[in-house]
PDB file of C-alpha atoms in Angstrom:
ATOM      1  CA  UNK A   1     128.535  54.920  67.482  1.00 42.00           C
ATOM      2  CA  UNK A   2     131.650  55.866  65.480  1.00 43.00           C
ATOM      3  CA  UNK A   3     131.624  58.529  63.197  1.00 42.00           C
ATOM      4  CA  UNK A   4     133.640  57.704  59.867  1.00 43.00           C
ATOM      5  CA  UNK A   5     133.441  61.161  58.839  1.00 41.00           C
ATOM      6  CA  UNK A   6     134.484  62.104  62.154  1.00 40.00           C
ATOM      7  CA  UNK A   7     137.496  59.803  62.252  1.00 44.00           C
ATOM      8  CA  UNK A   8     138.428  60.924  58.666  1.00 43.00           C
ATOM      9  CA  UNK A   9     138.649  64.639  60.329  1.00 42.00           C
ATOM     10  CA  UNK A  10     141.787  63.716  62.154  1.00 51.00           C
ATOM     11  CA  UNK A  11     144.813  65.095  61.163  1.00 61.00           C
ATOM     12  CA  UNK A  12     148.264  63.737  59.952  1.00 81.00           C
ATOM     13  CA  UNK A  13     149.053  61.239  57.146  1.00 92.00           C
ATOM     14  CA  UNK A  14     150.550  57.578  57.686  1.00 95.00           C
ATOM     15  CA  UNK A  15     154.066  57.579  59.108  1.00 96.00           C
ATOM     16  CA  UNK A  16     156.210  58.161  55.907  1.00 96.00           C
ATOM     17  CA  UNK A  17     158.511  55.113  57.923  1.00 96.00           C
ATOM     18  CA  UNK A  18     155.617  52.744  57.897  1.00 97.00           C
ATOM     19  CA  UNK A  19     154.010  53.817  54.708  1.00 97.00           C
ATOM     20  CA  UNK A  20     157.241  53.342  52.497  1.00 97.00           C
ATOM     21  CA  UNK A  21     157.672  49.677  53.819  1.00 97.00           C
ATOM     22  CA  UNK A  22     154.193  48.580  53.120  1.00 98.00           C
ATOM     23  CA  UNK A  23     153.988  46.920  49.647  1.00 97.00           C
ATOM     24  CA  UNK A  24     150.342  47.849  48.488  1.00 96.00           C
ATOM     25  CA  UNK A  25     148.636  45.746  45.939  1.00 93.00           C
ATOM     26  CA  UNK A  26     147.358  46.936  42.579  1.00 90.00           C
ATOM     27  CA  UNK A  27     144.534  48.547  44.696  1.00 92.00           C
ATOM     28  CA  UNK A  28     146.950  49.762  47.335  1.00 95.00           C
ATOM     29  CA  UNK A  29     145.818  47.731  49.483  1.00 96.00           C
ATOM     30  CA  UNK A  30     147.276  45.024  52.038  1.00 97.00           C
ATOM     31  CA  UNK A  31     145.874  42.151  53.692  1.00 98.00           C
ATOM     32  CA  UNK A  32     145.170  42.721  57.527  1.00 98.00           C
ATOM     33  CA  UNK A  33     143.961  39.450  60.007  1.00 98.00           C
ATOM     34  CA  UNK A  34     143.079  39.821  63.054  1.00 98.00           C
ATOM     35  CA  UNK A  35     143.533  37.695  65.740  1.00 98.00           C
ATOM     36  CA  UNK A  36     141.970  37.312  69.564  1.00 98.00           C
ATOM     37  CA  UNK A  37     145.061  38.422  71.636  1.00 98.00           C
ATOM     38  CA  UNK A  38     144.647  35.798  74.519  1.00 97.00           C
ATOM     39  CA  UNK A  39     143.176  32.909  72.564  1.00 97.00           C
ATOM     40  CA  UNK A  40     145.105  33.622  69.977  1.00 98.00           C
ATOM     41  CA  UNK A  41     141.713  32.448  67.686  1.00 98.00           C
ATOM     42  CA  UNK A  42     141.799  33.995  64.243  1.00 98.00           C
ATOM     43  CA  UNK A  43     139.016  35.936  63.679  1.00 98.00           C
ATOM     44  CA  UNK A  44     139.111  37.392  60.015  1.00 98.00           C
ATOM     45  CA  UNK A  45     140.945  38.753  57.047  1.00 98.00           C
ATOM     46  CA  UNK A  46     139.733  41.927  55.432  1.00 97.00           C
ATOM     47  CA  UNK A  47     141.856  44.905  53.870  1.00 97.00           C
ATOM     48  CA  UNK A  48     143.114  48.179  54.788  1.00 98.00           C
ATOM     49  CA  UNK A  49     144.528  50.511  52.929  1.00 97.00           C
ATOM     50  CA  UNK A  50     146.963  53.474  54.046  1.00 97.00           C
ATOM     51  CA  UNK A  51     144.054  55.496  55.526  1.00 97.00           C
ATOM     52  CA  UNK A  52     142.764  52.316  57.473  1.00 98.00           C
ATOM     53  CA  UNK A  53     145.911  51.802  59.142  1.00 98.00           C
ATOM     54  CA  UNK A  54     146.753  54.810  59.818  1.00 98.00           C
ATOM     55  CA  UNK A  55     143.197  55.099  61.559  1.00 98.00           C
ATOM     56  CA  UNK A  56     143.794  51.836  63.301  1.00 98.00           C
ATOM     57  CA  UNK A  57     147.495  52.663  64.889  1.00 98.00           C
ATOM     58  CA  UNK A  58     145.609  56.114  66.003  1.00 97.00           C
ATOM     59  CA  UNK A  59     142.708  55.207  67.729  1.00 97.00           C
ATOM     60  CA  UNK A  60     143.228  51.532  67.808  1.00 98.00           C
ATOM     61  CA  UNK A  61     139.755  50.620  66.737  1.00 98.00           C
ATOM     62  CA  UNK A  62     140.230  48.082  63.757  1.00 98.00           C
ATOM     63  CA  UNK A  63     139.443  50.005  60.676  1.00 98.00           C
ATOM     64  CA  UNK A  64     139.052  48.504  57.050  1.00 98.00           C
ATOM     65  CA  UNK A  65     138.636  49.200  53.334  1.00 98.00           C
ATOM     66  CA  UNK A  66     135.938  47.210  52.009  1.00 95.00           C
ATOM     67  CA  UNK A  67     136.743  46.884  48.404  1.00 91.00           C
ATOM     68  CA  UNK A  68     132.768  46.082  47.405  1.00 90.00           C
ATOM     69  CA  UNK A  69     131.708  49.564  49.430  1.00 93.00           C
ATOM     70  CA  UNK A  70     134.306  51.580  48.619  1.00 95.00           C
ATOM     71  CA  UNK A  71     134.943  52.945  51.997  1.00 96.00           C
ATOM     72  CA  UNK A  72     136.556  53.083  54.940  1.00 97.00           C
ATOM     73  CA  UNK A  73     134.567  50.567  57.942  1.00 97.00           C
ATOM     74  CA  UNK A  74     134.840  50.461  61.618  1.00 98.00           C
ATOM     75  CA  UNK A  75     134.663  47.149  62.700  1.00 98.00           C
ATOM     76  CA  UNK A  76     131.727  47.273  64.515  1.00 97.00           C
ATOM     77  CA  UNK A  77     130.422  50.526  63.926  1.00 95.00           C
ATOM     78  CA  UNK A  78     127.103  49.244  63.576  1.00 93.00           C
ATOM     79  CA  UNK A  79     127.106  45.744  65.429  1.00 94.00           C
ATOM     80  CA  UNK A  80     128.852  47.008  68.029  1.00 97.00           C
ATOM     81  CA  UNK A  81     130.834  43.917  67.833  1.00 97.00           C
ATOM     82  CA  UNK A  82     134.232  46.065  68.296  1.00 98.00           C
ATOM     83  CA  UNK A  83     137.871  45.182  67.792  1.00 98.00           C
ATOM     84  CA  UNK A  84     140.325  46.749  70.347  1.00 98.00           C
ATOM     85  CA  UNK A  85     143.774  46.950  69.367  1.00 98.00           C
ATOM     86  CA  UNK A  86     146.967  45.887  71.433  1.00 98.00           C
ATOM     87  CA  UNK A  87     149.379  45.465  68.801  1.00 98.00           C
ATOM     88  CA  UNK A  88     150.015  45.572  65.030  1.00 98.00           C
ATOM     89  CA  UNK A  89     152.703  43.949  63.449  1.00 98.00           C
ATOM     90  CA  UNK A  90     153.690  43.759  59.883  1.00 98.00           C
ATOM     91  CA  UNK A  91     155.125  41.199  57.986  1.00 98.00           C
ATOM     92  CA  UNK A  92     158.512  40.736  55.997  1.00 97.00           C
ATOM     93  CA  UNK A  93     157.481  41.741  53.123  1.00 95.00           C
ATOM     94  CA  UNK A  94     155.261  44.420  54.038  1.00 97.00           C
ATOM     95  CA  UNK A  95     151.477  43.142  52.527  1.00 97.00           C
ATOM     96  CA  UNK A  96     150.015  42.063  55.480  1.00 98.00           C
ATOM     97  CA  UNK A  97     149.340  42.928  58.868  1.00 98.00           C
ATOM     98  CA  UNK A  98     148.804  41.247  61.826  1.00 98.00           C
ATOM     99  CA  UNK A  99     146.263  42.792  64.531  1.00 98.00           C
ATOM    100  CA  UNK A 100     145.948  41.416  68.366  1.00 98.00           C
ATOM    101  CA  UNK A 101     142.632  42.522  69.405  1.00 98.00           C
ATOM    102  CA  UNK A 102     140.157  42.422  72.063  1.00 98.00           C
ATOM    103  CA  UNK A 103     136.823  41.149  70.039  1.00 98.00           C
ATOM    104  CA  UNK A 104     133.550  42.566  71.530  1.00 98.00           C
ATOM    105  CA  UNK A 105     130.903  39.935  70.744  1.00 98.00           C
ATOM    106  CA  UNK A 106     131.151  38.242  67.758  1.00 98.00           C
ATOM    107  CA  UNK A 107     133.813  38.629  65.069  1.00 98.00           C
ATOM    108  CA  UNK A 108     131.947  37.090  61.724  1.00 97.00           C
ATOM    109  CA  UNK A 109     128.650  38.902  60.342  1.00 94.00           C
ATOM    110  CA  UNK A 110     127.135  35.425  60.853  1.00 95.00           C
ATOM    111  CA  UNK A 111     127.376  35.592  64.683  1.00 96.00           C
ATOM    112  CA  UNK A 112     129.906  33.347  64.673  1.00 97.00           C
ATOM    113  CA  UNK A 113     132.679  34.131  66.957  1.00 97.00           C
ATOM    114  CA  UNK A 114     135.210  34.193  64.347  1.00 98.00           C
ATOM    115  CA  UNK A 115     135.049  33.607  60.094  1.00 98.00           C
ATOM    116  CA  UNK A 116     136.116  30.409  59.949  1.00 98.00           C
ATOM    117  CA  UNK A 117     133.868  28.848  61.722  1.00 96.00           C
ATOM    118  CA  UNK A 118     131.431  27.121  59.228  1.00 93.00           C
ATOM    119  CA  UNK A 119     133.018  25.696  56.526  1.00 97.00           C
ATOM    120  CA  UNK A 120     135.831  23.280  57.228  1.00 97.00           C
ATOM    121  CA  UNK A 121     137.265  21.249  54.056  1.00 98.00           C
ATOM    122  CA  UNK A 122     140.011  19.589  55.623  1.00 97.00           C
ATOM    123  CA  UNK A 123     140.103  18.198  59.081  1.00 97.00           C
ATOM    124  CA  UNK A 124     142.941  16.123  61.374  1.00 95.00           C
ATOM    125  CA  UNK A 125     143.885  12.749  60.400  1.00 90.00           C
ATOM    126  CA  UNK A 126     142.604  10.363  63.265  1.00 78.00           C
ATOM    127  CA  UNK A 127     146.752   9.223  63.293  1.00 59.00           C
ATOM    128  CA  UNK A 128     149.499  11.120  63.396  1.00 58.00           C
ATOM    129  CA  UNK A 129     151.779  11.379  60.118  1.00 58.00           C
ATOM    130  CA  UNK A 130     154.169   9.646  59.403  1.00 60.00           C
ATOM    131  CA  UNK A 131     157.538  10.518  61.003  1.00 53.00           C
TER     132      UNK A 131
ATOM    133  CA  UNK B   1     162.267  17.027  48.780  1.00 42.00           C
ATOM    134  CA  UNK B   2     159.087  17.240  47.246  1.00 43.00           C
ATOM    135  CA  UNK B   3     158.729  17.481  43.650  1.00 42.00           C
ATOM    136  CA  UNK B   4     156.434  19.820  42.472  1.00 43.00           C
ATOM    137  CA  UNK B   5     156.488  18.254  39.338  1.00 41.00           C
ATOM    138  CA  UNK B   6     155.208  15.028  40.899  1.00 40.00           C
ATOM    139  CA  UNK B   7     152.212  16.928  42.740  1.00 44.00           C
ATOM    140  CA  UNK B   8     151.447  18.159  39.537  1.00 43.00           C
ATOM    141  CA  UNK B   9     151.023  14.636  37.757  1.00 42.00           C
ATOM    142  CA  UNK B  10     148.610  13.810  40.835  1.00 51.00           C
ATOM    143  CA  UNK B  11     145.082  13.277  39.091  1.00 61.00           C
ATOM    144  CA  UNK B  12     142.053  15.358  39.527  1.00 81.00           C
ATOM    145  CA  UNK B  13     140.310  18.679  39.880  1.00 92.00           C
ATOM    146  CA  UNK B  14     139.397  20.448  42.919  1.00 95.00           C
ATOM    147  CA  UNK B  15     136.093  18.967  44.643  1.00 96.00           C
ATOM    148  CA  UNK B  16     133.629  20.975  42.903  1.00 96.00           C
ATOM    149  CA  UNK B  17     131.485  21.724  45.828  1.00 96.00           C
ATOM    150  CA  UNK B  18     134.763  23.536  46.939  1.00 97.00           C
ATOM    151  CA  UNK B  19     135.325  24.981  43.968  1.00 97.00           C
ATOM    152  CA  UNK B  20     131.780  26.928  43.807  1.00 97.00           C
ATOM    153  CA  UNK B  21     132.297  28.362  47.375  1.00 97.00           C
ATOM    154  CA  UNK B  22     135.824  30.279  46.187  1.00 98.00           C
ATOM    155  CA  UNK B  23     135.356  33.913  45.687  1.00 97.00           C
ATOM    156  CA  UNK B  24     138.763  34.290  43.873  1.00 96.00           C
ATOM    157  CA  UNK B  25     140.323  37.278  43.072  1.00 93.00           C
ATOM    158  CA  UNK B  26     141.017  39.045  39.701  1.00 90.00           C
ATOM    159  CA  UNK B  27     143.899  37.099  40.154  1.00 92.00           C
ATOM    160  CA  UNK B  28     142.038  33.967  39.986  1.00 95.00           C
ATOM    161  CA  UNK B  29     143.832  33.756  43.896  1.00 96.00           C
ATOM    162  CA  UNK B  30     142.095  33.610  47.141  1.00 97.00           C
ATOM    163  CA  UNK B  31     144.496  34.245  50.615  1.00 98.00           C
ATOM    164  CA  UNK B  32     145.686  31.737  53.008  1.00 98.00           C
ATOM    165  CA  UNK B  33     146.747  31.924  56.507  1.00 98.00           C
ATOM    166  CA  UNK B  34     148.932  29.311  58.423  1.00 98.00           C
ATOM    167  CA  UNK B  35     148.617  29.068  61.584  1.00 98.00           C
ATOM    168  CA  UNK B  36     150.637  26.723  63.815  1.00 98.00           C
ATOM    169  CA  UNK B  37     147.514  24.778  64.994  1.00 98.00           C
ATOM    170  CA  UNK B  38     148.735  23.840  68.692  1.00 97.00           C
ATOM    171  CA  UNK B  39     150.391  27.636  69.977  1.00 97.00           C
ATOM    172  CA  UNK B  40     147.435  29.606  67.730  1.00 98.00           C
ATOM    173  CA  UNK B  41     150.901  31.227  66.556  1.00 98.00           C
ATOM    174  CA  UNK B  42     150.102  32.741  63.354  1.00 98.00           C
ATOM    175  CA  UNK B  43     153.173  32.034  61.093  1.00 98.00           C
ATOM    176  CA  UNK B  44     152.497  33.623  57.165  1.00 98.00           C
ATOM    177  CA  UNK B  45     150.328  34.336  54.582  1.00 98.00           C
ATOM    178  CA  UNK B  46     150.186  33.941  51.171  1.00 97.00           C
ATOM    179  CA  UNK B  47     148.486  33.107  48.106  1.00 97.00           C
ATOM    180  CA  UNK B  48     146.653  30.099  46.956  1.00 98.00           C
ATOM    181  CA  UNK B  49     145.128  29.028  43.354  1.00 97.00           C
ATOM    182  CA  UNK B  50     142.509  26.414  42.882  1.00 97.00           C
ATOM    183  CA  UNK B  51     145.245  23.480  41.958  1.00 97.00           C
ATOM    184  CA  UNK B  52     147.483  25.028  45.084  1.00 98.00           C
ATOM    185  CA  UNK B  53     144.564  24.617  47.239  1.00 98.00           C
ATOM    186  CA  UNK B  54     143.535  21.176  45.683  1.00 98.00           C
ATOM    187  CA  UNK B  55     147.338  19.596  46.134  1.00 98.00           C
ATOM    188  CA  UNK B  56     147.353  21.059  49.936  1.00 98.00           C
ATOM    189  CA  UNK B  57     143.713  19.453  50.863  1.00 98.00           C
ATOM    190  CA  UNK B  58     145.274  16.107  48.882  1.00 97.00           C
ATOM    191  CA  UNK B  59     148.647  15.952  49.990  1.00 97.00           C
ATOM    192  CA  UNK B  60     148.269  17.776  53.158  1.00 98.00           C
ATOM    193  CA  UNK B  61     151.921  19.756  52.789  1.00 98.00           C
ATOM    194  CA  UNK B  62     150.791  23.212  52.721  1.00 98.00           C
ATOM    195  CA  UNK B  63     151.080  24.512  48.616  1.00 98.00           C
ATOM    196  CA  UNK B  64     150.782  28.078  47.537  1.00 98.00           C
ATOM    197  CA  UNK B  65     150.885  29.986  44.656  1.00 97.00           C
ATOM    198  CA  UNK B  66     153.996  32.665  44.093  1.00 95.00           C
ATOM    199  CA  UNK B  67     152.455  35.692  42.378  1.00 91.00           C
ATOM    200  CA  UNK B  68     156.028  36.807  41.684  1.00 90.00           C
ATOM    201  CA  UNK B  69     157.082  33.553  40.196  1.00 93.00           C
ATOM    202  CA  UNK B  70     153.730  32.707  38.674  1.00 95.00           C
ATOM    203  CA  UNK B  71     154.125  29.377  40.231  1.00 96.00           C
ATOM    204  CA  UNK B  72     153.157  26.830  42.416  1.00 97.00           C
ATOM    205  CA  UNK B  73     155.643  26.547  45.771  1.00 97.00           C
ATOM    206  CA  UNK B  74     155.156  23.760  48.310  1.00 98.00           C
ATOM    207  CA  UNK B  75     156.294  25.173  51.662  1.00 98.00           C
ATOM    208  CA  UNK B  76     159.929  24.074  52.698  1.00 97.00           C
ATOM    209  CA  UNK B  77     160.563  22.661  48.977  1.00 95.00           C
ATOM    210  CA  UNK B  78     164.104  24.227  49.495  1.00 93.00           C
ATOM    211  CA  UNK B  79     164.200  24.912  52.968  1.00 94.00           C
ATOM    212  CA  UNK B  80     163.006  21.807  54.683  1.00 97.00           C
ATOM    213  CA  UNK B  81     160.861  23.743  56.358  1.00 97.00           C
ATOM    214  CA  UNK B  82     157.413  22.542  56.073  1.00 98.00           C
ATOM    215  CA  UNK B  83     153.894  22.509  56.870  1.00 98.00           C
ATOM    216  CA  UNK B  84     152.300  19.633  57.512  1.00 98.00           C
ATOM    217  CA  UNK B  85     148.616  20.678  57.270  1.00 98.00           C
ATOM    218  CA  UNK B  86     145.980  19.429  59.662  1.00 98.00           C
ATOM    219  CA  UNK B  87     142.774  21.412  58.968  1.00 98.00           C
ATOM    220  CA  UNK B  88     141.633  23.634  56.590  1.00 98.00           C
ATOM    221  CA  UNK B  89     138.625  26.233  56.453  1.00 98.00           C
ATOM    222  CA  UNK B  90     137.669  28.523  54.768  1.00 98.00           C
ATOM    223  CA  UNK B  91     136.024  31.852  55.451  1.00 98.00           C
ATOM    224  CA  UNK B  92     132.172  33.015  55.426  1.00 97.00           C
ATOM    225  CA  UNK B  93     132.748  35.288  51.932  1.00 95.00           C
ATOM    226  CA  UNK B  94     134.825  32.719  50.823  1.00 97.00           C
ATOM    227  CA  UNK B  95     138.111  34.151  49.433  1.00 97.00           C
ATOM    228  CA  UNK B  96     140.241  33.177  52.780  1.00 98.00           C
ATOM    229  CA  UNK B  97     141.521  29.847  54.258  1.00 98.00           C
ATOM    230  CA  UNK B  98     143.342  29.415  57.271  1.00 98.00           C
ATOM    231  CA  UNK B  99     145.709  26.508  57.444  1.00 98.00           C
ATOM    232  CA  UNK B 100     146.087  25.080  61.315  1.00 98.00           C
ATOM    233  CA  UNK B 101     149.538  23.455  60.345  1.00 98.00           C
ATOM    234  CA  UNK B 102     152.293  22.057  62.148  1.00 98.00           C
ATOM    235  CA  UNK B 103     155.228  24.014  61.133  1.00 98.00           C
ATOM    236  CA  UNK B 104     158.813  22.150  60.683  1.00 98.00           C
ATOM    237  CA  UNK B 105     161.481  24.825  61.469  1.00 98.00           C
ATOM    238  CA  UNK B 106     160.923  29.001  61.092  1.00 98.00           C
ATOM    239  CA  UNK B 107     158.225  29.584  59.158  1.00 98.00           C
ATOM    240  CA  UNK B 108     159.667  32.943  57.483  1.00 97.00           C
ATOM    241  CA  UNK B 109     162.598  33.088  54.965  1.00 94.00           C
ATOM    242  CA  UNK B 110     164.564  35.280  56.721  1.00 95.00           C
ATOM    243  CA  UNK B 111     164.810  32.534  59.738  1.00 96.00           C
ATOM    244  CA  UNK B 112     161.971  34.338  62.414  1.00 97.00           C
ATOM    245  CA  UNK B 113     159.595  31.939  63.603  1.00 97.00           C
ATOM    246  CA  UNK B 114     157.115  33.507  61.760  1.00 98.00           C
ATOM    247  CA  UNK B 115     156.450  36.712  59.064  1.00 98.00           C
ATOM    248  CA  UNK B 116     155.296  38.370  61.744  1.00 98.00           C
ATOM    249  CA  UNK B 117     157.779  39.135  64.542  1.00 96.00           C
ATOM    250  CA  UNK B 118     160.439  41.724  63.051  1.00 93.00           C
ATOM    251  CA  UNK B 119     158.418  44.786  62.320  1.00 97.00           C
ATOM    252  CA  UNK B 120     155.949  45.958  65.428  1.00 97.00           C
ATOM    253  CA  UNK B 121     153.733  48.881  64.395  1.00 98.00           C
ATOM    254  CA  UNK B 122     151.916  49.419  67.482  1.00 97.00           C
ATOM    255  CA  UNK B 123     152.622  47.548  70.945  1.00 97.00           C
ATOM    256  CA  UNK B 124     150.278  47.270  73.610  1.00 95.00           C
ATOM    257  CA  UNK B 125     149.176  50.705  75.917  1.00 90.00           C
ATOM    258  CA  UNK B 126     150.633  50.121  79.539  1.00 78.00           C
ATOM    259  CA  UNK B 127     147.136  50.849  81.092  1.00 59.00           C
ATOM    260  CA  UNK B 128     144.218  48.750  79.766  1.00 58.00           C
ATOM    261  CA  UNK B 129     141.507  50.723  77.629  1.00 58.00           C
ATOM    262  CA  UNK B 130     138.430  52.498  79.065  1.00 59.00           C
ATOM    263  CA  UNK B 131     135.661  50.824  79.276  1.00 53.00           C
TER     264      UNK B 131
END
């Protein structure tokens, strides 16, 4: 099991080059998805904010902020349902990150593989559209 | 072009069924991420609204909300560059939807295919991770 506390024991701040080109909400927060490298299925949105990432690019276990707990979260810390990180890339205008991971188990808290699962409102036209 | 005026006249509230499954933001906003629904590329995200989300599941050109310009955008309006929408689902807590879209042109402003190829944070390790 992964220790928060332990994890928040590591040294060293964000990279001052990454942390002035994120653009942090009024939380100071920014949006992170993650996505199944190979598949390329999306798995979830959730939040991090500088401490998160900074966690994540370190030990490249995905790390959030949950806004409702106030904390810091492994993914997986206590499903086991882990999220390996390859790469993390950040978008042009610096709110949101994009994680390629390798998803142990299940990605949603449902036990769905991934959070998007369940509730489709929209889905293909049976023809194509128009040209 | 599409005229966001013209969306606007288009009758009707959001399915209320839909509506009571948002969990919207302070911000009255949930997220939205388009994905390009054939490559699983993952191409932006942004912001949606309840009438943003309403003209996207009715028109099926994918329509967002600009938090800077406190107004509704369809994607490509300007550009050309749009997103003809396929699917649409939304997320187990309800304050995400992904968009599986096919994309007309770079999905970014600055002319990338999508947000998220200039600005790599962490690449991949060389050997593969422990088990």
């Amino acid at each position: 099991m992964t220790s928060p506390a332990g994890e928040g024991r590591t040294e060293g701040a964000l990279d001052p080059a990454i942390a002035a080109r994120l653009k942090r909400n009024e939380d100071g927060l920014i949006a992170a998805v993650a996505q199944q490298h190979d598949t390329g299925r999306v798995l979830m949105m959730a939040w991090m904010d500088e401490e998160a990432l900074r966690r994540t690019l370190h030990s490249r276990q995905a790390t959030y902020y949950s806004r409702s707990r106030a904390r810091h979260w492994v993914k997986g810390e206590s499903s086991g349902n882990t999220q390996y990180v390859r790469e993390v890339r950040l978008d042009c205008d610096g709110d949101t990150v994009l994680l390629l991971v390798e998803q142990t188990g299940p990605a949603c808290h449902t036990g769905a593989p991934d959070c998007f699962e369940a509730d489709v409102l929209l889905r293909p036209e049976s023809t194509p559209p128009a040209a």
